[in-house]
Amino acid sequence: MPAFHEIDHVAGDPADFQDPAYREAVVDLLGAISYGEISAFERLAEDAKMAPTIRDKVALASMAAAELGHVGRLHERLTELGTDPFDAMAAFIEPIEKFHRHTAPSDWHEGLVKAFVGDGLAADFYREIAAYLDAATRDLVIAALEDTGQADFVVDRIRAAIAAQPSLAGRLALWGRRLMGEALTQAQRVAADRDALTALLAGGVDRPGLDLAALGRMFARITERHAERMAELGLAS
Amino acid sequence: MPAFHEIDHVAGDPADFQDPAYREAVVDLLGAISYGEISAFERLAEDAKMAPTIRDKVALASMAAAELGHVGRLHERLTELGTDPFDAMAAFIEPIEKFHRHTAPSDWHEGLVKAFVGDGLAADFYREIAAYLDAATRDLVIAALEDTGQADFVVDRIRAAIAAQPSLAGRLALWGRRLMGEALTQAQRVAADRDALTALLAGGVDRPGLDLAALGRMFARITERHAERMAELGLAS
């Protein structure tokens, strides 16, 4: 996670909720994160079936449960904002399901890399957006993205697998690139559809936003951290 | 959950851990509960796929995550007792998996009834055994069996389904009987295989146990509570 001073940081404040566009953007964001976690739960629980041992299965299942554990607080907040959480999630079901359909792991190791890299990418992206939010919403988003506590487990398993079978590294590196590509495709699709979210990043009358240069820096930070994660796994990015 | 005074209650104390047979029984019990929760996680996550709405899916997925959430503390305690948690679970994998194979729900409603009735049966049974344990182990077991917070949801959904389609009641009542029968079959199998656990109930040189009359009362309590749960769902038992 980057320190906050690295982010082009312009936090809103609670008064922002008077602005319907701001409120809509927050509802979108919490809805997207909620459905992302529900969907991550489903996929991780499914991938856990491919685990070679019960120990490994429990580790992946615990990541799944941790994802779902964040949803309750996000839904409470959506309800406080006067929105049905399930309505808030509706627009994000298709892009998130599409992401998963296009990145269905074909074996245990692809599942592990997806859990680690996918979770990291989503967290980085939402954290960047969180910098444009009021403090209470930002804290909520950051708590919801808390890491699922199994990163060491994934790194350990992938490094051991590559040591035992070096040819795996090439395939998994390609897989990491595919995950990144598909995530960008779906994020772009969401950006095109959800004006309020995009407007949040672009700023408003009384709220400075990202200019093109800042957007470029944000993108650079996200890809850089993706490369760091791949390196941690012993993979080229 | 019955009040403790209803149970033929003979709690052990920490000195009991000097007795290798007592320690073995506790390790067995914690291992069985742990694997039961891991396995419940898997099955509930799988059954959640049959949910008619995302709302329902999230409710069942939350039950799954709650089951898994209890495993960490049980495994810690097994480690404190000097046992690898995965070794402690090994003997219980086959009977528990057999239970699930023989009771695979064929639709969403059977899945809901299984979640509610199966969880309740397991909790009642382990709580009865917990009465024969030292206070620390008993508290741990009871915390691990805390209800997964979705009982109202299941009752509501099943009652609504029966109101909409009364013929469902007969099929689900039979299903509840099958769940009970299969649970007893597997419990009996475990009792035959695991001497330490059985000895715990039977008592020891310096520890009173269950006589046949007390065993009968325990069985009566468990079947009675099963009948209460079925009635809560609007089903005959």
CSV table of C-alpha atoms in Angstrom, one decimal:
chain,number,residue,atom,x,y,z
A,1,MET,CA,0.0,0.0,0.0
A,2,PRO,CA,1.4,3.4,-0.9
A,3,ALA,CA,1.8,6.1,1.7
A,4,PHE,CA,-0.9,8.7,1.3
A,5,HIS,CA,1.5,11.5,0.5
A,6,GLU,CA,2.3,9.6,-2.7
A,7,ILE,CA,-1.2,9.9,-3.9
A,8,ASP,CA,-2.6,13.1,-5.6
A,9,HIS,CA,-4.8,13.6,-2.6
A,10,VAL,CA,-7.9,15.8,-2.5
A,11,ALA,CA,-10.2,14.4,0.2
A,12,GLY,CA,-13.8,15.5,0.2
A,13,ASP,CA,-15.7,16.2,3.5
A,14,PRO,CA,-19.1,15.2,4.8
A,15,ALA,CA,-20.6,18.3,3.3
A,16,ASP,CA,-20.0,16.7,-0.1
A,17,PHE,CA,-23.0,14.4,0.5
A,18,GLN,CA,-25.2,17.5,-0.2
A,19,ASP,CA,-24.0,17.1,-3.8
A,20,PRO,CA,-26.1,14.3,-5.4
A,21,ALA,CA,-23.3,13.5,-7.9
A,22,TYR,CA,-20.9,12.9,-5.0
A,23,ARG,CA,-23.3,10.8,-3.1
A,24,GLU,CA,-24.0,8.8,-6.3
A,25,ALA,CA,-20.3,8.2,-6.9
A,26,VAL,CA,-19.8,7.0,-3.3
A,27,VAL,CA,-22.8,4.6,-3.7
A,28,ASP,CA,-21.3,3.3,-7.0
A,29,LEU,CA,-17.9,2.8,-5.4
A,30,LEU,CA,-19.3,0.9,-2.3
A,31,GLY,CA,-21.6,-1.1,-4.6
A,32,ALA,CA,-18.7,-2.1,-6.9
A,33,ILE,CA,-16.4,-3.0,-4.0
A,34,SER,CA,-19.3,-5.0,-2.3
A,35,TYR,CA,-20.1,-7.0,-5.4
A,36,GLY,CA,-16.4,-7.5,-6.1
A,37,GLU,CA,-15.9,-9.1,-2.6
A,38,ILE,CA,-19.0,-11.3,-3.0
A,39,SER,CA,-17.8,-12.4,-6.3
A,40,ALA,CA,-14.2,-13.0,-5.0
A,41,PHE,CA,-15.7,-15.1,-2.3
A,42,GLU,CA,-17.5,-17.3,-4.8
A,43,ARG,CA,-14.5,-17.7,-7.1
A,44,LEU,CA,-12.0,-18.4,-4.3
A,45,ALA,CA,-14.4,-20.9,-2.7
A,46,GLU,CA,-14.6,-22.6,-6.1
A,47,ASP,CA,-10.8,-22.5,-6.7
A,48,ALA,CA,-10.2,-24.0,-3.2
A,49,LYS,CA,-11.6,-27.2,-4.6
A,50,MET,CA,-8.4,-27.5,-6.8
A,51,ALA,CA,-6.2,-27.4,-3.7
A,52,PRO,CA,-3.7,-30.3,-3.5
A,53,THR,CA,-4.0,-30.6,0.3
A,54,ILE,CA,-6.6,-29.8,3.0
A,55,ARG,CA,-4.1,-27.3,4.4
A,56,ASP,CA,-4.0,-25.4,1.1
A,57,LYS,CA,-7.8,-25.6,0.8
A,58,VAL,CA,-8.2,-24.0,4.2
A,59,ALA,CA,-5.8,-21.2,3.3
A,60,LEU,CA,-7.7,-20.3,0.1
A,61,ALA,CA,-11.1,-20.8,1.8
A,62,SER,CA,-9.9,-18.4,4.5
A,63,MET,CA,-9.1,-15.8,1.9
A,64,ALA,CA,-12.7,-16.3,0.5
A,65,ALA,CA,-14.2,-15.9,3.9
A,66,ALA,CA,-12.2,-12.7,4.6
A,67,GLU,CA,-13.5,-11.1,1.4
A,68,LEU,CA,-17.1,-11.8,2.4
A,69,GLY,CA,-16.4,-10.6,5.9
A,70,HIS,CA,-16.0,-7.0,4.6
A,71,VAL,CA,-19.3,-6.9,2.9
A,72,GLY,CA,-21.5,-6.3,5.9
A,73,ARG,CA,-20.0,-3.0,6.9
A,74,LEU,CA,-20.2,-1.7,3.2
A,75,HIS,CA,-23.8,-2.7,3.0
A,76,GLU,CA,-24.6,-1.0,6.3
A,77,ARG,CA,-23.1,2.2,5.0
A,78,LEU,CA,-25.1,2.0,1.8
A,79,THR,CA,-28.2,1.6,3.8
A,80,GLU,CA,-27.3,4.6,5.9
A,81,LEU,CA,-26.9,6.5,2.6
A,82,GLY,CA,-30.5,5.6,1.8
A,83,THR,CA,-29.7,3.0,-0.9
A,84,ASP,CA,-30.6,-0.7,-1.0
A,85,PRO,CA,-27.1,-2.4,-1.2
A,86,PHE,CA,-28.4,-4.8,-3.8
A,87,ASP,CA,-29.5,-2.0,-6.1
A,88,ALA,CA,-26.1,-0.3,-5.6
A,89,MET,CA,-24.3,-3.5,-6.7
A,90,ALA,CA,-26.5,-4.2,-9.7
A,91,ALA,CA,-24.6,-2.2,-12.3
A,92,PHE,CA,-21.3,-3.9,-11.4
A,93,ILE,CA,-22.4,-7.5,-11.6
A,94,GLU,CA,-21.9,-7.9,-15.3
A,95,PRO,CA,-18.4,-6.4,-15.6
A,96,ILE,CA,-17.2,-8.2,-12.5
A,97,GLU,CA,-18.7,-11.5,-13.7
A,98,LYS,CA,-17.2,-11.0,-17.1
A,99,PHE,CA,-13.8,-10.4,-15.5
A,100,HIS,CA,-14.1,-13.8,-13.8
A,101,ARG,CA,-15.4,-15.6,-16.8
A,102,HIS,CA,-12.5,-14.4,-18.9
A,103,THR,CA,-10.0,-15.3,-16.2
A,104,ALA,CA,-11.2,-18.7,-15.0
A,105,PRO,CA,-8.0,-20.4,-13.6
A,106,SER,CA,-7.3,-23.7,-15.3
A,107,ASP,CA,-5.4,-25.1,-12.3
A,108,TRP,CA,-4.5,-24.5,-8.7
A,109,HIS,CA,-1.5,-22.3,-9.4
A,110,GLU,CA,-3.4,-20.0,-11.7
A,111,GLY,CA,-6.0,-19.8,-9.0
A,112,LEU,CA,-3.4,-18.7,-6.4
A,113,VAL,CA,-1.8,-16.1,-8.7
A,114,LYS,CA,-5.3,-14.7,-9.5
A,115,ALA,CA,-6.2,-14.5,-5.8
A,116,PHE,CA,-3.0,-12.6,-5.0
A,117,VAL,CA,-2.7,-10.4,-8.1
A,118,GLY,CA,-6.4,-9.8,-8.5
A,119,ASP,CA,-7.0,-8.9,-4.9
A,120,GLY,CA,-3.9,-6.6,-5.0
A,121,LEU,CA,-5.0,-4.8,-8.2
A,122,ALA,CA,-8.5,-4.2,-7.0
A,123,ALA,CA,-7.2,-2.9,-3.7
A,124,ASP,CA,-4.7,-0.5,-5.3
A,125,PHE,CA,-7.4,0.8,-7.7
A,126,TYR,CA,-10.0,1.4,-5.0
A,127,ARG,CA,-7.4,3.0,-2.7
A,128,GLU,CA,-6.5,5.5,-5.4
A,129,ILE,CA,-10.1,6.4,-5.7
A,130,ALA,CA,-10.5,6.6,-1.9
A,131,ALA,CA,-8.1,9.5,-1.9
A,132,TYR,CA,-10.9,11.6,-3.5
A,133,LEU,CA,-13.4,10.8,-0.8
A,134,ASP,CA,-14.4,12.2,2.6
A,135,ALA,CA,-12.5,10.8,5.5
A,136,ALA,CA,-15.3,8.5,6.8
A,137,THR,CA,-15.9,6.8,3.4
A,138,ARG,CA,-12.1,6.6,2.8
A,139,ASP,CA,-11.6,4.8,6.1
A,140,LEU,CA,-14.4,2.4,5.3
A,141,VAL,CA,-13.0,1.6,1.9
A,142,ILE,CA,-9.5,1.0,3.2
A,143,ALA,CA,-10.7,-1.3,6.0
A,144,ALA,CA,-12.7,-3.2,3.4
A,145,LEU,CA,-9.6,-3.7,1.3
A,146,GLU,CA,-7.5,-5.0,4.2
A,147,ASP,CA,-5.5,-7.8,2.9
A,148,THR,CA,-6.9,-11.2,3.4
A,149,GLY,CA,-3.9,-12.3,5.4
A,150,GLN,CA,-2.7,-15.1,3.1
A,151,ALA,CA,-0.3,-13.3,0.9
A,152,ASP,CA,2.7,-15.1,2.4
A,153,PHE,CA,1.0,-18.4,1.8
A,154,VAL,CA,0.5,-17.6,-1.9
A,155,VAL,CA,4.1,-16.3,-2.4
A,156,ASP,CA,5.5,-19.4,-0.7
A,157,ARG,CA,3.4,-21.9,-2.7
A,158,ILE,CA,4.1,-20.2,-6.1
A,159,ARG,CA,7.9,-19.9,-5.5
A,160,ALA,CA,8.0,-23.5,-4.4
A,161,ALA,CA,6.1,-24.6,-7.5
A,162,ILE,CA,8.4,-22.7,-9.8
A,163,ALA,CA,11.4,-24.1,-8.1
A,164,ALA,CA,10.1,-27.6,-8.6
A,165,GLN,CA,9.0,-27.0,-12.2
A,166,PRO,CA,10.7,-24.0,-13.7
A,167,SER,CA,8.7,-24.1,-17.0
A,168,LEU,CA,5.7,-23.0,-14.9
A,169,ALA,CA,7.2,-19.5,-14.6
A,170,GLY,CA,6.5,-18.5,-18.2
A,171,ARG,CA,2.9,-19.7,-18.2
A,172,LEU,CA,2.1,-17.9,-14.9
A,173,ALA,CA,3.8,-14.7,-16.0
A,174,LEU,CA,1.6,-14.7,-19.1
A,175,TRP,CA,-1.4,-15.4,-16.8
A,176,GLY,CA,-0.5,-12.4,-14.7
A,177,ARG,CA,-0.5,-10.2,-17.8
A,178,ARG,CA,-3.8,-11.5,-18.8
A,179,LEU,CA,-5.3,-10.7,-15.4
A,180,MET,CA,-4.0,-7.2,-15.7
A,181,GLY,CA,-5.3,-6.8,-19.2
A,182,GLU,CA,-8.8,-8.1,-18.4
A,183,ALA,CA,-9.0,-5.9,-15.2
A,184,LEU,CA,-8.2,-2.8,-17.3
A,185,THR,CA,-10.8,-3.8,-19.9
A,186,GLN,CA,-13.5,-4.1,-17.4
A,187,ALA,CA,-12.5,-1.0,-15.4
A,188,GLN,CA,-12.6,1.0,-18.7
A,189,ARG,CA,-16.0,-0.4,-19.4
A,190,VAL,CA,-17.2,0.7,-15.9
A,191,ALA,CA,-15.7,4.1,-16.4
A,192,ALA,CA,-17.6,4.6,-19.7
A,193,ASP,CA,-20.9,3.6,-18.1
A,194,ARG,CA,-20.8,5.3,-14.7
A,195,ASP,CA,-20.6,9.0,-15.1
A,196,ALA,CA,-20.7,9.8,-11.4
A,197,LEU,CA,-17.6,7.7,-10.6
A,198,THR,CA,-15.7,9.2,-13.5
A,199,ALA,CA,-16.8,12.7,-12.5
A,200,LEU,CA,-15.4,12.0,-9.0
A,201,LEU,CA,-12.0,11.5,-10.5
A,202,ALA,CA,-12.4,14.4,-12.9
A,203,GLY,CA,-13.3,16.8,-10.0
A,204,GLY,CA,-16.3,19.2,-9.8
A,205,VAL,CA,-17.1,22.9,-9.6
A,206,ASP,CA,-15.7,23.2,-6.0
A,207,ARG,CA,-13.6,20.0,-5.9
A,208,PRO,CA,-10.3,19.7,-7.8
A,209,GLY,CA,-9.9,16.5,-9.7
A,210,LEU,CA,-7.3,14.6,-11.7
A,211,ASP,CA,-5.8,16.2,-14.7
A,212,LEU,CA,-4.4,14.0,-17.5
A,213,ALA,CA,-0.9,14.1,-15.9
A,214,ALA,CA,-2.3,13.0,-12.5
A,215,LEU,CA,-4.3,10.2,-14.2
A,216,GLY,CA,-1.1,9.1,-15.9
A,217,ARG,CA,0.7,9.0,-12.5
A,218,MET,CA,-2.1,7.0,-11.0
A,219,PHE,CA,-1.9,4.5,-13.8
A,220,ALA,CA,1.8,4.3,-13.4
A,221,ARG,CA,1.6,3.6,-9.7
A,222,ILE,CA,-1.0,0.8,-10.3
A,223,THR,CA,1.1,-0.9,-12.9
A,224,GLU,CA,4.3,-0.5,-10.9
A,225,ARG,CA,2.7,-2.2,-7.9
A,226,HIS,CA,1.4,-5.0,-10.1
A,227,ALA,CA,5.0,-5.5,-11.3
A,228,GLU,CA,6.2,-5.6,-7.7
A,229,ARG,CA,3.6,-8.3,-6.8
A,230,MET,CA,4.6,-10.4,-9.8
A,231,ALA,CA,8.3,-10.1,-8.8
A,232,GLU,CA,7.4,-11.2,-5.3
A,233,LEU,CA,5.9,-14.3,-6.8
A,234,GLY,CA,9.2,-14.8,-8.8
A,235,LEU,CA,7.4,-13.9,-12.1
A,236,ALA,CA,8.3,-11.4,-14.8
A,237,SER,CA,5.5,-8.9,-15.5
B,1,MET,CA,-29.6,-24.2,23.1
B,2,PRO,CA,-30.5,-26.1,26.3
B,3,ALA,CA,-29.7,-24.5,29.7
B,4,PHE,CA,-26.8,-26.3,31.2
B,5,HIS,CA,-28.8,-27.6,34.1
B,6,GLU,CA,-30.7,-29.7,31.6
B,7,ILE,CA,-27.6,-31.6,30.7
B,8,ASP,CA,-26.2,-34.4,32.8
B,9,HIS,CA,-23.2,-32.3,33.5
B,10,VAL,CA,-19.9,-33.5,34.8
B,11,ALA,CA,-17.2,-31.0,33.7
B,12,GLY,CA,-13.5,-32.0,33.8
B,13,ASP,CA,-10.8,-29.7,34.9
B,14,PRO,CA,-7.4,-28.7,33.5
B,15,ALA,CA,-5.7,-31.5,35.6
B,16,ASP,CA,-7.5,-33.9,33.2
B,17,PHE,CA,-4.9,-33.1,30.6
B,18,GLN,CA,-2.5,-35.2,32.6
B,19,ASP,CA,-4.6,-38.1,31.5
B,20,PRO,CA,-3.5,-39.0,27.9
B,21,ALA,CA,-7.0,-40.5,27.2
B,22,TYR,CA,-8.7,-37.2,28.1
B,23,ARG,CA,-6.2,-35.2,26.0
B,24,GLU,CA,-6.8,-37.5,23.1
B,25,ALA,CA,-10.6,-37.2,23.4
B,26,VAL,CA,-10.3,-33.4,23.4
B,27,VAL,CA,-8.0,-33.5,20.4
B,28,ASP,CA,-10.5,-35.7,18.6
B,29,LEU,CA,-13.4,-33.5,19.5
B,30,LEU,CA,-11.6,-30.3,18.3
B,31,GLY,CA,-10.4,-32.0,15.2
B,32,ALA,CA,-13.9,-33.3,14.3
B,33,ILE,CA,-15.5,-29.9,14.9
B,34,SER,CA,-12.8,-28.2,12.8
B,35,TYR,CA,-13.2,-30.4,9.8
B,36,GLY,CA,-16.9,-30.2,10.2
B,37,GLU,CA,-16.8,-26.5,9.9
B,38,ILE,CA,-14.3,-26.6,6.9
B,39,SER,CA,-16.5,-29.0,5.2
B,40,ALA,CA,-19.7,-27.0,6.0
B,41,PHE,CA,-18.0,-24.0,4.4
B,42,GLU,CA,-17.4,-25.9,1.2
B,43,ARG,CA,-20.9,-27.3,1.0
B,44,LEU,CA,-22.6,-24.0,1.8
B,45,ALA,CA,-20.4,-22.1,-0.6
B,46,GLU,CA,-21.4,-24.7,-3.3
B,47,ASP,CA,-25.1,-24.6,-2.3
B,48,ALA,CA,-25.0,-20.8,-2.5
B,49,LYS,CA,-24.7,-21.2,-6.3
B,50,MET,CA,-28.3,-22.4,-6.4
B,51,ALA,CA,-29.6,-19.2,-4.8
B,52,PRO,CA,-32.5,-17.6,-6.8
B,53,THR,CA,-31.2,-14.1,-6.0
B,54,ILE,CA,-28.0,-12.4,-5.1
B,55,ARG,CA,-29.5,-11.5,-1.7
B,56,ASP,CA,-30.1,-15.2,-1.0
B,57,LYS,CA,-26.7,-16.1,-2.2
B,58,VAL,CA,-25.0,-13.6,0.1
B,59,ALA,CA,-27.1,-14.9,3.1
B,60,LEU,CA,-25.9,-18.5,2.5
B,61,ALA,CA,-22.3,-17.4,1.7
B,62,SER,CA,-22.3,-15.5,5.0
B,63,MET,CA,-23.3,-18.7,6.8
B,64,ALA,CA,-20.4,-20.4,5.0
B,65,ALA,CA,-17.9,-17.7,6.0
B,66,ALA,CA,-19.1,-17.8,9.6
B,67,GLU,CA,-18.4,-21.6,9.8
B,68,LEU,CA,-14.9,-21.1,8.6
B,69,GLY,CA,-14.3,-18.2,10.9
B,70,HIS,CA,-14.4,-20.5,13.9
B,71,VAL,CA,-11.7,-22.8,12.6
B,72,GLY,CA,-8.7,-20.5,13.5
B,73,ARG,CA,-9.3,-20.6,17.2
B,74,LEU,CA,-9.9,-24.4,17.3
B,75,HIS,CA,-6.6,-24.9,15.3
B,76,GLU,CA,-4.7,-22.6,17.7
B,77,ARG,CA,-5.9,-24.7,20.7
B,78,LEU,CA,-4.9,-27.9,19.0
B,79,THR,CA,-1.5,-26.5,18.4
B,80,GLU,CA,-1.3,-25.4,22.1
B,81,LEU,CA,-2.1,-29.1,22.9
B,82,GLY,CA,0.9,-30.1,20.8
B,83,THR,CA,-1.0,-31.5,17.9
B,84,ASP,CA,-0.9,-30.6,14.3
B,85,PRO,CA,-4.5,-29.5,13.5
B,86,PHE,CA,-4.5,-31.3,10.2
B,87,ASP,CA,-3.5,-34.6,11.9
B,88,ALA,CA,-6.3,-34.1,14.4
B,89,MET,CA,-8.8,-33.7,11.6
B,90,ALA,CA,-7.6,-36.6,9.5
B,91,ALA,CA,-9.8,-39.3,11.1
B,92,PHE,CA,-13.0,-37.3,10.6
B,93,ILE,CA,-12.6,-36.4,7.0
B,94,GLU,CA,-14.1,-39.7,5.7
B,95,PRO,CA,-17.2,-39.8,7.9
B,96,ILE,CA,-17.9,-36.1,7.4
B,97,GLU,CA,-17.4,-36.3,3.6
B,98,LYS,CA,-19.6,-39.4,3.5
B,99,PHE,CA,-22.4,-37.5,5.4
B,100,HIS,CA,-22.2,-34.7,2.7
B,101,ARG,CA,-22.0,-37.1,-0.2
B,102,HIS,CA,-25.1,-38.9,1.0
B,103,THR,CA,-27.0,-35.7,1.7
B,104,ALA,CA,-26.2,-33.6,-1.4
B,105,PRO,CA,-29.1,-31.2,-1.8
B,106,SER,CA,-30.9,-31.4,-5.1
B,107,ASP,CA,-32.2,-27.8,-5.0
B,108,TRP,CA,-32.0,-24.5,-3.2
B,109,HIS,CA,-34.6,-25.4,-0.6
B,110,GLU,CA,-33.0,-28.7,0.3
B,111,GLY,CA,-29.8,-26.8,0.7
B,112,LEU,CA,-31.4,-24.3,3.1
B,113,VAL,CA,-33.0,-27.0,5.2
B,114,LYS,CA,-29.7,-28.9,5.4
B,115,ALA,CA,-27.8,-25.7,6.4
B,116,PHE,CA,-30.3,-25.1,9.2
B,117,VAL,CA,-31.0,-28.6,10.4
B,118,GLY,CA,-27.4,-29.9,9.9
B,119,ASP,CA,-25.8,-27.0,11.7
B,120,GLY,CA,-28.3,-27.4,14.5
B,121,LEU,CA,-27.8,-31.1,14.9
B,122,ALA,CA,-24.0,-30.8,15.0
B,123,ALA,CA,-24.2,-28.0,17.5
B,124,ASP,CA,-26.5,-29.9,19.8
B,125,PHE,CA,-24.4,-33.0,19.7
B,126,TYR,CA,-21.1,-31.2,20.4
B,127,ARG,CA,-22.7,-29.1,23.1
B,128,GLU,CA,-23.8,-32.3,24.8
B,129,ILE,CA,-20.2,-33.7,24.7
B,130,ALA,CA,-18.9,-30.3,25.9
B,131,ALA,CA,-20.6,-30.8,29.2
B,132,TYR,CA,-18.0,-33.5,29.9
B,133,LEU,CA,-15.1,-31.2,29.3
B,134,ASP,CA,-12.9,-28.8,31.4
B,135,ALA,CA,-14.3,-25.3,31.4
B,136,ALA,CA,-11.7,-23.8,29.0
B,137,THR,CA,-12.4,-26.4,26.3
B,138,ARG,CA,-16.1,-26.2,26.9
B,139,ASP,CA,-16.1,-22.4,26.3
B,140,LEU,CA,-14.0,-22.9,23.2
B,141,VAL,CA,-16.4,-25.5,21.8
B,142,ILE,CA,-19.5,-23.5,22.6
B,143,ALA,CA,-18.0,-20.3,21.0
B,144,ALA,CA,-17.2,-22.4,17.8
B,145,LEU,CA,-20.8,-23.5,17.6
B,146,GLU,CA,-22.2,-20.1,17.8
B,147,ASP,CA,-25.0,-19.9,15.4
B,148,THR,CA,-24.2,-18.4,12.0
B,149,GLY,CA,-26.7,-15.7,12.4
B,150,GLN,CA,-28.9,-16.7,9.4
B,151,ALA,CA,-31.5,-18.9,11.1
B,152,ASP,CA,-34.3,-16.3,10.6
B,153,PHE,CA,-33.4,-16.1,7.0
B,154,VAL,CA,-33.8,-19.8,6.4
B,155,VAL,CA,-37.0,-20.1,8.4
B,156,ASP,CA,-38.5,-17.2,6.5
B,157,ARG,CA,-37.5,-18.6,3.1
B,158,ILE,CA,-38.7,-22.1,3.8
B,159,ARG,CA,-42.0,-21.0,5.2
B,160,ALA,CA,-42.6,-18.7,2.2
B,161,ALA,CA,-41.7,-21.5,-0.2
B,162,ILE,CA,-44.2,-23.9,1.4
B,163,ALA,CA,-46.9,-21.2,1.4
B,164,ALA,CA,-46.4,-20.8,-2.3
B,165,GLN,CA,-46.1,-24.5,-3.0
B,166,PRO,CA,-47.6,-26.7,-0.2
B,167,SER,CA,-46.5,-29.9,-1.8
B,168,LEU,CA,-43.0,-29.0,-1.0
B,169,ALA,CA,-43.6,-29.6,2.7
B,170,GLY,CA,-43.8,-33.4,2.3
B,171,ARG,CA,-40.6,-33.6,0.4
B,172,LEU,CA,-38.7,-31.4,2.8
B,173,ALA,CA,-40.0,-33.2,5.8
B,174,LEU,CA,-38.6,-36.5,4.3
B,175,TRP,CA,-35.4,-34.7,3.6
B,176,GLY,CA,-35.1,-33.6,7.2
B,177,ARG,CA,-35.5,-37.2,8.3
B,178,ARG,CA,-32.9,-38.3,5.9
B,179,LEU,CA,-30.4,-35.7,7.3
B,180,MET,CA,-31.0,-36.9,10.8
B,181,GLY,CA,-30.6,-40.6,9.8
B,182,GLU,CA,-27.4,-40.0,7.9
B,183,ALA,CA,-26.0,-37.9,10.8
B,184,LEU,CA,-26.7,-40.7,13.3
B,185,THR,CA,-25.1,-43.3,10.9
B,186,GLN,CA,-21.9,-41.3,10.7
B,187,ALA,CA,-21.9,-40.4,14.4
B,188,GLN,CA,-22.2,-44.1,15.2
B,189,ARG,CA,-19.3,-44.9,12.9
B,190,VAL,CA,-17.1,-42.3,14.6
B,191,ALA,CA,-18.1,-43.7,18.0
B,192,ALA,CA,-17.1,-47.2,17.0
B,193,ASP,CA,-13.7,-46.0,15.7
B,194,ARG,CA,-12.6,-43.4,18.3
B,195,ASP,CA,-12.2,-45.1,21.6
B,196,ALA,CA,-11.0,-41.9,23.4
B,197,LEU,CA,-14.1,-40.0,22.5
B,198,THR,CA,-16.4,-42.8,23.5
B,199,ALA,CA,-14.5,-43.3,26.7
B,200,LEU,CA,-15.0,-39.6,27.5
B,201,LEU,CA,-18.8,-40.1,27.5
B,202,ALA,CA,-18.5,-43.4,29.4
B,203,GLY,CA,-16.4,-41.8,32.1
B,204,GLY,CA,-13.1,-42.9,33.6
B,205,VAL,CA,-11.6,-44.2,36.9
B,206,ASP,CA,-11.9,-40.8,38.6
B,207,ARG,CA,-14.5,-39.3,36.2
B,208,PRO,CA,-18.1,-40.2,36.2
B,209,GLY,CA,-19.6,-40.8,32.8
B,210,LEU,CA,-23.0,-41.5,31.2
B,211,ASP,CA,-24.8,-44.6,32.1
B,212,LEU,CA,-27.3,-46.1,29.7
B,213,ALA,CA,-30.1,-44.0,31.1
B,214,ALA,CA,-28.2,-40.8,30.8
B,215,LEU,CA,-27.2,-41.7,27.2
B,216,GLY,CA,-30.9,-42.3,26.5
B,217,ARG,CA,-31.8,-38.8,27.9
B,218,MET,CA,-29.1,-37.2,25.8
B,219,PHE,CA,-30.4,-38.9,22.6
B,220,ALA,CA,-33.9,-37.8,23.6
B,221,ARG,CA,-32.8,-34.2,24.0
B,222,ILE,CA,-31.1,-34.2,20.6
B,223,THR,CA,-34.1,-35.7,18.7
B,224,GLU,CA,-36.5,-33.4,20.5
B,225,ARG,CA,-34.5,-30.3,19.5
B,226,HIS,CA,-34.4,-31.6,15.9
B,227,ALA,CA,-38.2,-31.9,16.0
B,228,GLU,CA,-38.4,-28.3,17.3
B,229,ARG,CA,-36.2,-27.1,14.4
B,230,MET,CA,-38.4,-28.9,11.8
B,231,ALA,CA,-41.5,-27.4,13.4
B,232,GLU,CA,-39.9,-23.9,13.2
B,233,LEU,CA,-39.5,-24.5,9.4
B,234,GLY,CA,-43.2,-25.6,9.3
B,235,LEU,CA,-42.2,-29.2,8.6
B,236,ALA,CA,-43.3,-32.5,10.3
B,237,SER,CA,-40.4,-34.5,11.7
